[in-house]
mmCIF file of C-alpha atoms and ligand atoms in Angstrom:
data_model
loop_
_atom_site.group_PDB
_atom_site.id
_atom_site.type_symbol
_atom_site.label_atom_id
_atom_site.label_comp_id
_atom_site.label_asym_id
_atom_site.label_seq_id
_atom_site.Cartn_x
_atom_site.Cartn_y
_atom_site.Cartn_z
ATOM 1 C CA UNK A 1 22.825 -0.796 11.358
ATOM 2 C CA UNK A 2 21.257 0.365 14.275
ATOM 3 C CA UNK A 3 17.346 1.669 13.399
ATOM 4 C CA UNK A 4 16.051 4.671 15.648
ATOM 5 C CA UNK A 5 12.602 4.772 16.165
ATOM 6 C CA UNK A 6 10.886 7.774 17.162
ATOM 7 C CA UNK A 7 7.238 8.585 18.341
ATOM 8 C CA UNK A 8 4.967 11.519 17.267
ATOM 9 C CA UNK A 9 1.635 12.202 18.070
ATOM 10 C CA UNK A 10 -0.085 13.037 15.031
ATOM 11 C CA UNK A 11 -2.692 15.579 16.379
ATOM 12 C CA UNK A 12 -0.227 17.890 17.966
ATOM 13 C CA UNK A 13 0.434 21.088 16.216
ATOM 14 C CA UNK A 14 3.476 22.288 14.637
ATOM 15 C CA UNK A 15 5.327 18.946 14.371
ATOM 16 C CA UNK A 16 7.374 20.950 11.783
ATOM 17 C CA UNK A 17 9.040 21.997 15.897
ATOM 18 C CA UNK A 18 9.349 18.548 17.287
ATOM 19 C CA UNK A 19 12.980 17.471 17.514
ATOM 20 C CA UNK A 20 11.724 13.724 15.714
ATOM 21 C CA UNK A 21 10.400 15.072 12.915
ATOM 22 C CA UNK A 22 13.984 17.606 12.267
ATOM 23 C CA UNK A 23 15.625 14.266 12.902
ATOM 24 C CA UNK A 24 14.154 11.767 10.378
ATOM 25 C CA UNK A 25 14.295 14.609 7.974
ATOM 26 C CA UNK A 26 18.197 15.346 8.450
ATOM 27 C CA UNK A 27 18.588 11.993 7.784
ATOM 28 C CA UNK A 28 16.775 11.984 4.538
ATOM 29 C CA UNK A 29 18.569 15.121 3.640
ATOM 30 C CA UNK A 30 21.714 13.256 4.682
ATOM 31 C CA UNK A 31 20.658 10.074 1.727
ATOM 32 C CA UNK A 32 19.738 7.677 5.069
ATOM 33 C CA UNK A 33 16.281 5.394 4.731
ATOM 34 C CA UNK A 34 13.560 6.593 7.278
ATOM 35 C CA UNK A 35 9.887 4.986 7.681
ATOM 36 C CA UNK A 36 6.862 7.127 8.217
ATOM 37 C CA UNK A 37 3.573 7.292 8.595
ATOM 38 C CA UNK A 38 0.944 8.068 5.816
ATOM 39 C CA UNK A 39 -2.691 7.898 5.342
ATOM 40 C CA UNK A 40 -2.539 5.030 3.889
ATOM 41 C CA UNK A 41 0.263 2.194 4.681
ATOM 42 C CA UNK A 42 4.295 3.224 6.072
ATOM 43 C CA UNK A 43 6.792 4.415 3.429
ATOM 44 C CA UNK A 44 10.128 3.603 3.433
ATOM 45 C CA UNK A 45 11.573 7.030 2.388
ATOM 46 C CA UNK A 46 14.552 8.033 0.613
ATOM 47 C CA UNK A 47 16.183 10.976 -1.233
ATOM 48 C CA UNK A 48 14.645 10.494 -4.705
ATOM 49 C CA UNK A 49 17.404 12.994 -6.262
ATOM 50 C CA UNK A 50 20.077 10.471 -4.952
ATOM 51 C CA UNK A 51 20.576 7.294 -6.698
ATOM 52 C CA UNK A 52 22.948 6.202 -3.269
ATOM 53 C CA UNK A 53 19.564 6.992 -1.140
ATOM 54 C CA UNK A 54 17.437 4.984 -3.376
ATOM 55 C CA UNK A 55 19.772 2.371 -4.016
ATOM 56 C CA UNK A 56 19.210 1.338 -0.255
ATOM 57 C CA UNK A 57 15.509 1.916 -0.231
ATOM 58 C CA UNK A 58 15.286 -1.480 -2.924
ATOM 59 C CA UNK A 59 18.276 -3.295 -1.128
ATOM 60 C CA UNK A 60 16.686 -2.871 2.191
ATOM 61 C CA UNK A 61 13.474 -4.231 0.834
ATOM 62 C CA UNK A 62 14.693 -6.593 -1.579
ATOM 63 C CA UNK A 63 13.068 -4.986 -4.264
ATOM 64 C CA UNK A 64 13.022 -6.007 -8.011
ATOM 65 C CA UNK A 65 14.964 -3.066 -9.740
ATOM 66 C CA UNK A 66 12.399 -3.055 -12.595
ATOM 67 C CA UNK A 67 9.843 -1.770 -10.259
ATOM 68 C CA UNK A 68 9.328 1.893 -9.658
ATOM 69 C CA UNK A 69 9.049 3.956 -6.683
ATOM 70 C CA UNK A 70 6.186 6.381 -5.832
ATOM 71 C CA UNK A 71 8.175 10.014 -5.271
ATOM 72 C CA UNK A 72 5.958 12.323 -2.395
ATOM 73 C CA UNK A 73 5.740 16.175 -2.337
ATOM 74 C CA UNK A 74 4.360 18.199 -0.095
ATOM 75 C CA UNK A 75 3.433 21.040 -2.123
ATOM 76 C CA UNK A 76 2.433 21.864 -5.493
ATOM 77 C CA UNK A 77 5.670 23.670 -6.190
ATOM 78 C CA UNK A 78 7.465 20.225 -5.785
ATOM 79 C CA UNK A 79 5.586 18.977 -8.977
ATOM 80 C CA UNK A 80 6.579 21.669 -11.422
ATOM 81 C CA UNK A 81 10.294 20.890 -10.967
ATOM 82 C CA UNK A 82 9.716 17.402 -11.442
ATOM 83 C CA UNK A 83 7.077 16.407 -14.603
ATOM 84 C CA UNK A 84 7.144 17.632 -18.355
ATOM 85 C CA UNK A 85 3.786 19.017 -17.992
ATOM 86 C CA UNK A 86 0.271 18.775 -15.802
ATOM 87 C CA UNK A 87 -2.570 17.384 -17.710
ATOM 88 C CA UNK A 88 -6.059 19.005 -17.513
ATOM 89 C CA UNK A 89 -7.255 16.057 -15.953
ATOM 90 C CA UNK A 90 -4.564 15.594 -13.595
ATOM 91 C CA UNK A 91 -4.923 19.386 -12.633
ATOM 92 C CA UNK A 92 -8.705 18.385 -11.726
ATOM 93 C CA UNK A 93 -7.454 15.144 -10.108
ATOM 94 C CA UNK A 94 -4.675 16.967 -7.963
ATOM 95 C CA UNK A 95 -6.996 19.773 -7.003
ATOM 96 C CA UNK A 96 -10.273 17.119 -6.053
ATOM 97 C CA UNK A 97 -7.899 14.171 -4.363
ATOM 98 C CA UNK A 98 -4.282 15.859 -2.849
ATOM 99 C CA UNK A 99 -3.256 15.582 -0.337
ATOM 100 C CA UNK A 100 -4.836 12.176 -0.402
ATOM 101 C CA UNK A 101 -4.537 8.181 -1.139
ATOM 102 C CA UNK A 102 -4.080 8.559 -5.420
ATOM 103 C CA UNK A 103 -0.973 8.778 -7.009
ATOM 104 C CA UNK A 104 -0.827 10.380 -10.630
ATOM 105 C CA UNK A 105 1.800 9.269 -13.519
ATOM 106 C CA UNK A 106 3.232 11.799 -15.390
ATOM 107 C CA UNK A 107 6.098 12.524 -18.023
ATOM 108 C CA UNK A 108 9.113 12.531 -16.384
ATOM 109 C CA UNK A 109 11.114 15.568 -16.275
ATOM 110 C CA UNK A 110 14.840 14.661 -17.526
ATOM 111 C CA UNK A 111 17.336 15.035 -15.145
ATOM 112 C CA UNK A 112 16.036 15.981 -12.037
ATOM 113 C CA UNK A 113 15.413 12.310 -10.366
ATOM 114 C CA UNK A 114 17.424 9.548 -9.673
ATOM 115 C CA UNK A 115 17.033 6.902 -12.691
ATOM 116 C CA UNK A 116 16.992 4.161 -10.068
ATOM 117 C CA UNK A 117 13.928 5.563 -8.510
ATOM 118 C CA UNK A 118 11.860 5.375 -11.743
ATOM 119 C CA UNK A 119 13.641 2.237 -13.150
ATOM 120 C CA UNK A 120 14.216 4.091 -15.962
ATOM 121 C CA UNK A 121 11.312 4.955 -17.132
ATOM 122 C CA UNK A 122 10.248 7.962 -19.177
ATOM 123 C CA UNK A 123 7.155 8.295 -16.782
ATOM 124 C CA UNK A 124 7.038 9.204 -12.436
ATOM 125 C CA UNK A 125 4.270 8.354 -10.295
ATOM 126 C CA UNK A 126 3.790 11.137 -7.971
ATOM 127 C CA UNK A 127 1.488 11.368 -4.779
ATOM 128 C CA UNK A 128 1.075 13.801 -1.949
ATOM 129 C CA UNK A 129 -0.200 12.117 1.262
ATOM 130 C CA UNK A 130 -2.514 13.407 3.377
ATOM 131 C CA UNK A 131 -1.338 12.950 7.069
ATOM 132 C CA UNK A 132 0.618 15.457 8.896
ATOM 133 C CA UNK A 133 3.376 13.433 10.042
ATOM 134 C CA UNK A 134 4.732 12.672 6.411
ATOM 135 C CA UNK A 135 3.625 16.118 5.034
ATOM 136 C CA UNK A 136 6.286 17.503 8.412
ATOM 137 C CA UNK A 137 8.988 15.496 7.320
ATOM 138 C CA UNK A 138 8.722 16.003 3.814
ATOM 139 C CA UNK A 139 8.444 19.913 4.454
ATOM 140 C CA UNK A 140 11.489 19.596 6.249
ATOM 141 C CA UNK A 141 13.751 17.502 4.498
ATOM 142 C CA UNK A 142 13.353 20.077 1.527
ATOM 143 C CA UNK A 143 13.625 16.912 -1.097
ATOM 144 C CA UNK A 144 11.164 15.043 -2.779
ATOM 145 C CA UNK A 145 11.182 11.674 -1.340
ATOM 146 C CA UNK A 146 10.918 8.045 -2.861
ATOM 147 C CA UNK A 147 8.565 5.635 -0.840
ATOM 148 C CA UNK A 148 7.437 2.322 -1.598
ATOM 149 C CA UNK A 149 5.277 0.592 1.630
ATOM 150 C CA UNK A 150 8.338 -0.185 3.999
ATOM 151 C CA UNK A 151 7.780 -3.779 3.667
ATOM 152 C CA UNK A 152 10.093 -6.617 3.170
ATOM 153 C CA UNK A 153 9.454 -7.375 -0.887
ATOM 154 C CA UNK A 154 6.465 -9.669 -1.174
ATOM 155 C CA UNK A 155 5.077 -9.175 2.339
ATOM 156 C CA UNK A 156 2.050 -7.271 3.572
ATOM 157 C CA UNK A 157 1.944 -3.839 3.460
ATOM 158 C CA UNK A 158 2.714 -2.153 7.318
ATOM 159 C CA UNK A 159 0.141 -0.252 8.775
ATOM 160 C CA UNK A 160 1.714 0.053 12.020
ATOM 161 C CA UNK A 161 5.464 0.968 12.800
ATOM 162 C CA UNK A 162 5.173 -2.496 14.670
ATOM 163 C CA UNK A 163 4.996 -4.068 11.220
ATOM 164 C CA UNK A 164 7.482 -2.018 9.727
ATOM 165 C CA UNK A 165 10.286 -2.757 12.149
ATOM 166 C CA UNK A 166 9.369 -6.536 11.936
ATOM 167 C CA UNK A 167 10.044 -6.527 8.544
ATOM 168 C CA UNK A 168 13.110 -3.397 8.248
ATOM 169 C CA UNK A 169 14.737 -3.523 11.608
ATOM 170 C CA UNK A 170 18.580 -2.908 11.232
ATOM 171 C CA UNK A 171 18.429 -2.279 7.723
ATOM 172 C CA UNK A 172 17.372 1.042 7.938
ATOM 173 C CA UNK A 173 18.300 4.144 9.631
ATOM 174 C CA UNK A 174 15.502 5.042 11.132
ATOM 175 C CA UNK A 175 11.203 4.925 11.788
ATOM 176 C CA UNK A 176 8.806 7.503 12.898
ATOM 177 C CA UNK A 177 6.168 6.143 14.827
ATOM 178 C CA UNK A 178 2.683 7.871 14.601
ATOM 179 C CA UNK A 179 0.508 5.133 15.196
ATOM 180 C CA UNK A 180 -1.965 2.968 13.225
ATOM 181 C CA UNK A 181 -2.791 4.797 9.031
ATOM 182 C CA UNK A 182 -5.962 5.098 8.270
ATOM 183 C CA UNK A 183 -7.070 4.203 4.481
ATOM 184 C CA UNK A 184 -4.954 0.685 5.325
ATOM 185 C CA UNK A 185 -5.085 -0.097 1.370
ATOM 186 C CA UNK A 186 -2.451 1.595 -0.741
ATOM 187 C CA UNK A 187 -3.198 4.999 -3.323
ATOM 188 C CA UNK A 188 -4.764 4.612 -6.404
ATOM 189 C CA UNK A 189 -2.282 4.221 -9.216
ATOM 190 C CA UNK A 190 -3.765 6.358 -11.995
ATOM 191 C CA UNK A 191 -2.070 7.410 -15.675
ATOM 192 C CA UNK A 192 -2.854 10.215 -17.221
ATOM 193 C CA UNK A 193 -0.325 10.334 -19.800
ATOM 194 C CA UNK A 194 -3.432 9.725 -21.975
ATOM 195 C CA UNK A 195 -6.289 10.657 -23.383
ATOM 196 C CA UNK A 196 -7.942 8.825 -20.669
ATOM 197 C CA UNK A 197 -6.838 8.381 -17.459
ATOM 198 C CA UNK A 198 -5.936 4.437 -16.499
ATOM 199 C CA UNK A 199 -6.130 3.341 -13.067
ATOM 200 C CA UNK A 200 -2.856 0.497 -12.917
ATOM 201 C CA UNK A 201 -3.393 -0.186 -9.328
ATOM 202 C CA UNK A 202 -7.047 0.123 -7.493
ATOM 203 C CA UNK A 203 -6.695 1.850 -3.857
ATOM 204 C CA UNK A 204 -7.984 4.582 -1.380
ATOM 205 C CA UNK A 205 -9.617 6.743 -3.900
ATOM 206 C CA UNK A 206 -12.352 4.602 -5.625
ATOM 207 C CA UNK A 207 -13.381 4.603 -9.848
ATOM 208 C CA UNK A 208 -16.430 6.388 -9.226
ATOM 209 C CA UNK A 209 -14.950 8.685 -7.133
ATOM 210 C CA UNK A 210 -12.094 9.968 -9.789
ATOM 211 C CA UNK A 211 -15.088 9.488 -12.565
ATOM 212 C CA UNK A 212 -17.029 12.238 -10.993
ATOM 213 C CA UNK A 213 -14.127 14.745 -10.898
ATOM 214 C CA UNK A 214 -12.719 14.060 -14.893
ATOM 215 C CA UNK A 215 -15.675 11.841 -16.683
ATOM 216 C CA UNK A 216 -14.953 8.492 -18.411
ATOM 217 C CA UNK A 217 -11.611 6.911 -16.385
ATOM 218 C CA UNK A 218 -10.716 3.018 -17.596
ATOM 219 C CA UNK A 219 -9.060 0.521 -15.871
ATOM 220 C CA UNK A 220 -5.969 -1.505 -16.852
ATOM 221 C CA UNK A 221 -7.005 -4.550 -18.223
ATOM 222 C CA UNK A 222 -4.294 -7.044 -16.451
ATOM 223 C CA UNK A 223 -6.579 -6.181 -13.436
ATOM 224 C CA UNK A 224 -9.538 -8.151 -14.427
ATOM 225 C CA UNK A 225 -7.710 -10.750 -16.460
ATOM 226 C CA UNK A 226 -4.248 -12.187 -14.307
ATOM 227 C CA UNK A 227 -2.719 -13.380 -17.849
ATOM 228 C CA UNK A 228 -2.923 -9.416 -19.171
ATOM 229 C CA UNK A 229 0.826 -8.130 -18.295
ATOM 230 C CA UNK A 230 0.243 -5.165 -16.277
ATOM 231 C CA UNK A 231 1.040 -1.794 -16.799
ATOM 232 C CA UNK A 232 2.277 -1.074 -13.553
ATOM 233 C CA UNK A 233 5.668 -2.570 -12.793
ATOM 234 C CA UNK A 234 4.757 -3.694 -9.357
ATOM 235 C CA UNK A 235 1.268 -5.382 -10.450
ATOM 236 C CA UNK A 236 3.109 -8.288 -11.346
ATOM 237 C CA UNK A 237 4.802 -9.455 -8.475
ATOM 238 C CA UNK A 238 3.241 -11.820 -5.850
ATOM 239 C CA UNK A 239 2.708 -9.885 -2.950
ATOM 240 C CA UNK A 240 1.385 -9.788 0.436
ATOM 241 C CA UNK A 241 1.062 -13.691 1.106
ATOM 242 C CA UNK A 242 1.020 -15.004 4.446
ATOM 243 C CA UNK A 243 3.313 -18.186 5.343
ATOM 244 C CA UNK A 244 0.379 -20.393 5.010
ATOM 245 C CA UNK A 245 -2.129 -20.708 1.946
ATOM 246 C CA UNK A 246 -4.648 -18.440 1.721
ATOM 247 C CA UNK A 247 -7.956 -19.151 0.136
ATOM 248 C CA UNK A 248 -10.758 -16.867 -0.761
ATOM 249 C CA UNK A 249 -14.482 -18.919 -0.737
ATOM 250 C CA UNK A 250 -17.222 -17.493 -2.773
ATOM 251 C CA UNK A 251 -19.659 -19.359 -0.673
ATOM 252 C CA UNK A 252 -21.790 -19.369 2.470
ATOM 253 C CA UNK A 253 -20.395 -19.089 6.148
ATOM 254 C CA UNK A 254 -21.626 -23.095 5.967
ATOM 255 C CA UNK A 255 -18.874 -23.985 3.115
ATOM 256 C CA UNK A 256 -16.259 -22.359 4.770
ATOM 257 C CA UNK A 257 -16.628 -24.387 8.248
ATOM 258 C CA UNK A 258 -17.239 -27.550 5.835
ATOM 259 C CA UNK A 259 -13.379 -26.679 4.449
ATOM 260 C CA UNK A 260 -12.446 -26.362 7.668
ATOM 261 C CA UNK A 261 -13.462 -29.100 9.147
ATOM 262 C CA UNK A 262 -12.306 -31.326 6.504
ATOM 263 C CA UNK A 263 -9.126 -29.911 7.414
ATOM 264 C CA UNK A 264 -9.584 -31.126 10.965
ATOM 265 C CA UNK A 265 -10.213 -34.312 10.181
ATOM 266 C CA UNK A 266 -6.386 -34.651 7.793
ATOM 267 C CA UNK A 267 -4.987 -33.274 11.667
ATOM 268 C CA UNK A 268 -4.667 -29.993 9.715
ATOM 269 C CA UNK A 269 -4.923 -26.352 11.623
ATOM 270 C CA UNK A 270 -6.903 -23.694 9.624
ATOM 271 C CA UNK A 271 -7.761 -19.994 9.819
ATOM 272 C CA UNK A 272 -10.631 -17.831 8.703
ATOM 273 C CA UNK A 273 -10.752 -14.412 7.928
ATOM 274 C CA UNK A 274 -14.313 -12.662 8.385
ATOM 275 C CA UNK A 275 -15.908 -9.993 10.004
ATOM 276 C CA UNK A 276 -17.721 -8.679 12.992
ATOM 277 C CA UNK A 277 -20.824 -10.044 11.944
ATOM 278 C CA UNK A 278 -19.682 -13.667 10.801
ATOM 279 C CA UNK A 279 -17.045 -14.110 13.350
ATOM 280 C CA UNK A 280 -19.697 -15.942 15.689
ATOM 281 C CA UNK A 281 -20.519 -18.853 13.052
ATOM 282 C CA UNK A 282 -16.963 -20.207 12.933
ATOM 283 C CA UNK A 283 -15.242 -22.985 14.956
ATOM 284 C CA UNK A 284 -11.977 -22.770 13.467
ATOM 285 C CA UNK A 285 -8.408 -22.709 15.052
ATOM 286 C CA UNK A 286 -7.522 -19.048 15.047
ATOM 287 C CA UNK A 287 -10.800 -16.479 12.644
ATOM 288 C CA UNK A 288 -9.104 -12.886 12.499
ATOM 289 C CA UNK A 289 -12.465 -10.216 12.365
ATOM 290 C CA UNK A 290 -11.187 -8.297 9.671
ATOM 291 C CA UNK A 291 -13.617 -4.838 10.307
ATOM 292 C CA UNK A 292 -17.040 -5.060 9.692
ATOM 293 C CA UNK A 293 -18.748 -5.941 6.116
ATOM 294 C CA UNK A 294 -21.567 -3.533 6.625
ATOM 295 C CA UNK A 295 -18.319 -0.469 6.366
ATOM 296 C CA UNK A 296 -15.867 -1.981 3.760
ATOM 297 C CA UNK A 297 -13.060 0.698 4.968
ATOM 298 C CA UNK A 298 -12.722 -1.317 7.884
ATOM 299 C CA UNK A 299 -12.020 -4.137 6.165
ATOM 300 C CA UNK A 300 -9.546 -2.251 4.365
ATOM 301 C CA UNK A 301 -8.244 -0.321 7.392
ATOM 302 C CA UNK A 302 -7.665 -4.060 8.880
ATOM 303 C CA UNK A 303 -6.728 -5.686 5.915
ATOM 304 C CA UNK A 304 -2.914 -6.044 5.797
ATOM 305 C CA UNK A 305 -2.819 -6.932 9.912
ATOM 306 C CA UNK A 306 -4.956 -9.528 8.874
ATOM 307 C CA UNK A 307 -2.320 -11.277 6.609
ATOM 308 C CA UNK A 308 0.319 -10.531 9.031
ATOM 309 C CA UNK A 309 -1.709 -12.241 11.802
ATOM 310 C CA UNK A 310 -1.799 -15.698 10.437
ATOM 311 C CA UNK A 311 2.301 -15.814 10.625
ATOM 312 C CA UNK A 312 1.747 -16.094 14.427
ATOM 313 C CA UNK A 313 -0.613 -18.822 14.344
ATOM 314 C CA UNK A 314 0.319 -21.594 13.127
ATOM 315 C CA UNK A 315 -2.331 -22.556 11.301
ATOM 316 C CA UNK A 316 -1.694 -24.490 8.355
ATOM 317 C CA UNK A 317 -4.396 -22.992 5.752
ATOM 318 C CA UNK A 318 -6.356 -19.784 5.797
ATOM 319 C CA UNK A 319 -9.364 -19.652 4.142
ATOM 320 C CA UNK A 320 -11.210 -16.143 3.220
ATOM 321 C CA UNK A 321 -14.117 -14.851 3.245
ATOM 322 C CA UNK A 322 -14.481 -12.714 0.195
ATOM 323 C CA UNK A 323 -16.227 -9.152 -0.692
ATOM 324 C CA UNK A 324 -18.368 -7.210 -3.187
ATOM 325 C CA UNK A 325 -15.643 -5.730 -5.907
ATOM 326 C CA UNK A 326 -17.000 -2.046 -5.002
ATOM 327 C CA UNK A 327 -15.740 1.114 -4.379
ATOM 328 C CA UNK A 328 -12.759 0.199 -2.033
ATOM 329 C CA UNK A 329 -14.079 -3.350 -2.238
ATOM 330 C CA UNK A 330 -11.957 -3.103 -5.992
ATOM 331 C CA UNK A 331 -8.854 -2.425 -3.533
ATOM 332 C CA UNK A 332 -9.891 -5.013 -1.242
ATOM 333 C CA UNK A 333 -10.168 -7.969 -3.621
ATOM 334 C CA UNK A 334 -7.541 -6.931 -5.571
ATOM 335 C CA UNK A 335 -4.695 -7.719 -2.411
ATOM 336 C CA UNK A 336 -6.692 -10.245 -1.243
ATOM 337 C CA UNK A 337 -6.365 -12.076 -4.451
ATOM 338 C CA UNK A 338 -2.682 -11.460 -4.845
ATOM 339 C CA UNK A 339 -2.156 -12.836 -1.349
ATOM 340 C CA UNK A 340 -4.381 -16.038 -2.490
ATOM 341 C CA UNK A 341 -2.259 -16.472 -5.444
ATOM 342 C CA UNK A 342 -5.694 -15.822 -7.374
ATOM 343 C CA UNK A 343 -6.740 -19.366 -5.545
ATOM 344 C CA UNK A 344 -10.835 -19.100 -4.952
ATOM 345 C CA UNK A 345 -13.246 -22.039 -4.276
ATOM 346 C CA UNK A 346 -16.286 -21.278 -5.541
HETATM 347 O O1 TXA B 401 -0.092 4.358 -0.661
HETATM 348 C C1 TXA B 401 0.951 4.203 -1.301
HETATM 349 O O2 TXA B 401 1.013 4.409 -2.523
HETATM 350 C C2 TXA B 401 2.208 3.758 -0.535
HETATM 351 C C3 TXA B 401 2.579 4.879 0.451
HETATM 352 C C4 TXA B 401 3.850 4.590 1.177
HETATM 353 O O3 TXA B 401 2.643 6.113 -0.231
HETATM 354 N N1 TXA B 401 3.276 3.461 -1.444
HETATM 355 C C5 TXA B 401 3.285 2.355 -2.223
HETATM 356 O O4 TXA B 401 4.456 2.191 -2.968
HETATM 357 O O5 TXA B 401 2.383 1.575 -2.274
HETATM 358 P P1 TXA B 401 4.837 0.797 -3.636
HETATM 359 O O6 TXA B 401 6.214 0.987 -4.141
HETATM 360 O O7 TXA B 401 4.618 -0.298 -2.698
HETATM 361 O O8 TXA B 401 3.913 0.692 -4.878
HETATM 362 C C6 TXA B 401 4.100 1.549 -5.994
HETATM 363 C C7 TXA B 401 3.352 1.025 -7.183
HETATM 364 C C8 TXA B 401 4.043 -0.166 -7.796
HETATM 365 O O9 TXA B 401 3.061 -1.091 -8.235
HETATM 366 C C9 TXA B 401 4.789 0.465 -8.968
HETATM 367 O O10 TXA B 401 5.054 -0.446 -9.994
HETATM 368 C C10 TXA B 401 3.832 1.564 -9.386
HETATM 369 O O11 TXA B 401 3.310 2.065 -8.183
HETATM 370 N N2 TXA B 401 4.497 2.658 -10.119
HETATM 371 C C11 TXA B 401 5.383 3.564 -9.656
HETATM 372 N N3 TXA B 401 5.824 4.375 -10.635
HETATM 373 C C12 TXA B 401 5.189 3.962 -11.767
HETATM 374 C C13 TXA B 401 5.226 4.390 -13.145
HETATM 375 N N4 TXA B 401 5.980 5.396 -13.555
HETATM 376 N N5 TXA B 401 4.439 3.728 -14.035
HETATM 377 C C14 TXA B 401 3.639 2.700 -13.628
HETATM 378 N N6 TXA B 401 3.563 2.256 -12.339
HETATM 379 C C15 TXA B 401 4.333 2.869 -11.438
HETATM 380 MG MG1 MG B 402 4.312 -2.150 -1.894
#
């Protein structure tokens, strides 16, 4: 298959006019796979009322089947068709956070989505994104449409069309390029089917954030403790590994040249990932600045071309550097630690 790929410049006006945007969107209409941009990380986007669209979303990945897709709206209207009923709190949520990085599960409506896309659940994680590239195409393809990150299964996230077409090129029919995302850490995965609303997956909106718009929110437990099984689907996949093993230190700048350097000495290449204000202390064979610590969205912003930078550079280890578990720190660690394989030297 041969993949088109388009480019749109996000601040123009009216994209809803530019001859791209009608394009990717006829093909969506038409059941064809087309990346696009979001604020957050590319989707790979599909028809979510057509099981034959969604069908090639997972094969073109390699996705489990057991593991849901996120469907995206562009308006309010969308949501009515699709859910059982809106929650209070997810009225708040909706109102405080869309369009923007948080995804809210609801009850699925019967009938109106393809069973692939939800794995057959009873439940639908919906999200409206908040960058006007995807909110054009989705306006224009008139369907709500499944997207997972258009990665290969198990690899970083893309945050450039670069990465997607890396990963997806010739197995889909198309990508829109609009440049670098922004948030660089996927949505906030957040159930309120409950009493209380459960954040499954940390991301671009933070705890305290949602906690200030609906009160007490809690947090799955599988995300503090790797033996819980997760309630999210997707949580318990290994994901976003480099080639090469990937360490995170809970130690000084001095430990991590010691590991290093005792890989030096076994004829070993290694890799560090800091930032802007450590990247001056290390002597090591290829140190990625991952944003700066002081501004933990630029670490997160960075995050995923981090991982993917290693691939290319052939070192043999990778250690990390690692970060305070706040606000989108919880996002941070949480990938960074899948990608390590939950491997830390303390
Ligand atoms: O920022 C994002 O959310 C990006 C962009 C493209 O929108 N999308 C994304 O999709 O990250 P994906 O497929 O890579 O991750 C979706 C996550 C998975 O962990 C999946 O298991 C979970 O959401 N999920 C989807 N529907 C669910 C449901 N009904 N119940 C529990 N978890 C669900
Ligand atoms: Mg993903």
């Amino acid at each position: 298959m041969k993949t088109e790929i388009w480019s749109v410049d996000k601040n123009v006006d009216s994209l809803n006019d530019y001859p791209q945007i009608k394009q990717a969107a006829a093909l969506l209409a038409q059941n064809e796979t087309v990346a696009f941009p979001t604020e957050t990380v590319y989707g790979l986007g599909g028809n979510a009322r057509n099981d034959e669209a969604v069908k090639k979303i997972f094969e073109a990945k390699g996705r489990p089947s057991d593991n849901p897709l996120i469907i995206h709206i562009a308006d309010r209207e969308q949501l009515e068709g699709i859910v059982e009923s809106v929650p209070a709190s997810a009225d708040k949520l909706m109102e405080a956070f869309w369009p923007g990085p948080l995804t809210i599960i609801f009850n699925k409506k019967d009938g109106q989505l393809s069973e692939t896309a939800t794995a057959g659940l009873n439940t639908v994680g919906i999200r409206m994104p908040d960058h006007p590239v995807a909110l054009a195409i989705l306006r224009e393809s008139g369907v709500p449409v499944a997207a997972p990150s258009a990665n290969r299964s198990g690899r970083p996230s893309p945050t450039t069309a670069g990465h997607v077409k890396e990963d997806l090129n010739g197995r889909i029919a198309g990508i829109v390029d609009g440049g670098p995302t922004g948030v660089g850490v996927e949505s906030t995965v957040l159930d309120c089917t409950g009493e209380i609303p459960v954040i499954l997956r940390p991301g671009g909106v933070t705890k305290e954030q949602l906690e200030r718009v609906v009160g007490e929110v809690a947090a799955d437990p599988a995300l503090a403790d790797e033996k819980e099984a997760p309630r999210s689907p997707g949580m318990k996949y290994r994901h976003y590994a480099p080639d090469a093993p990937l360490y995170i230190v809970e130690g000084t700048r001095e430990r991590i040249q010691e590991l290093v350097n005792e890989q030096h000495t076994e004829g070993l290449k290694a890799g560090v990932l800091t930032t802007a204000e450590n990247e001056k202390f290390y002597d090591s064979d290829f140190t990625f600045i991952c944003g700066k610590r002081a501004n933990l969205e630029t670490v997160a912003a960075s995050l995923y071309e981090a991982l993917r930078s290693f691939n290319s550079s052939g070192v043999d280890v990778i250690f990390s550097e690692s970060f305070p578990a706040e606000g989108v720190g919880e996002a941070i660690m949480n990938r960074l630690l899948k990608a390590a394989g939950h491997r830390i030297i303390k």
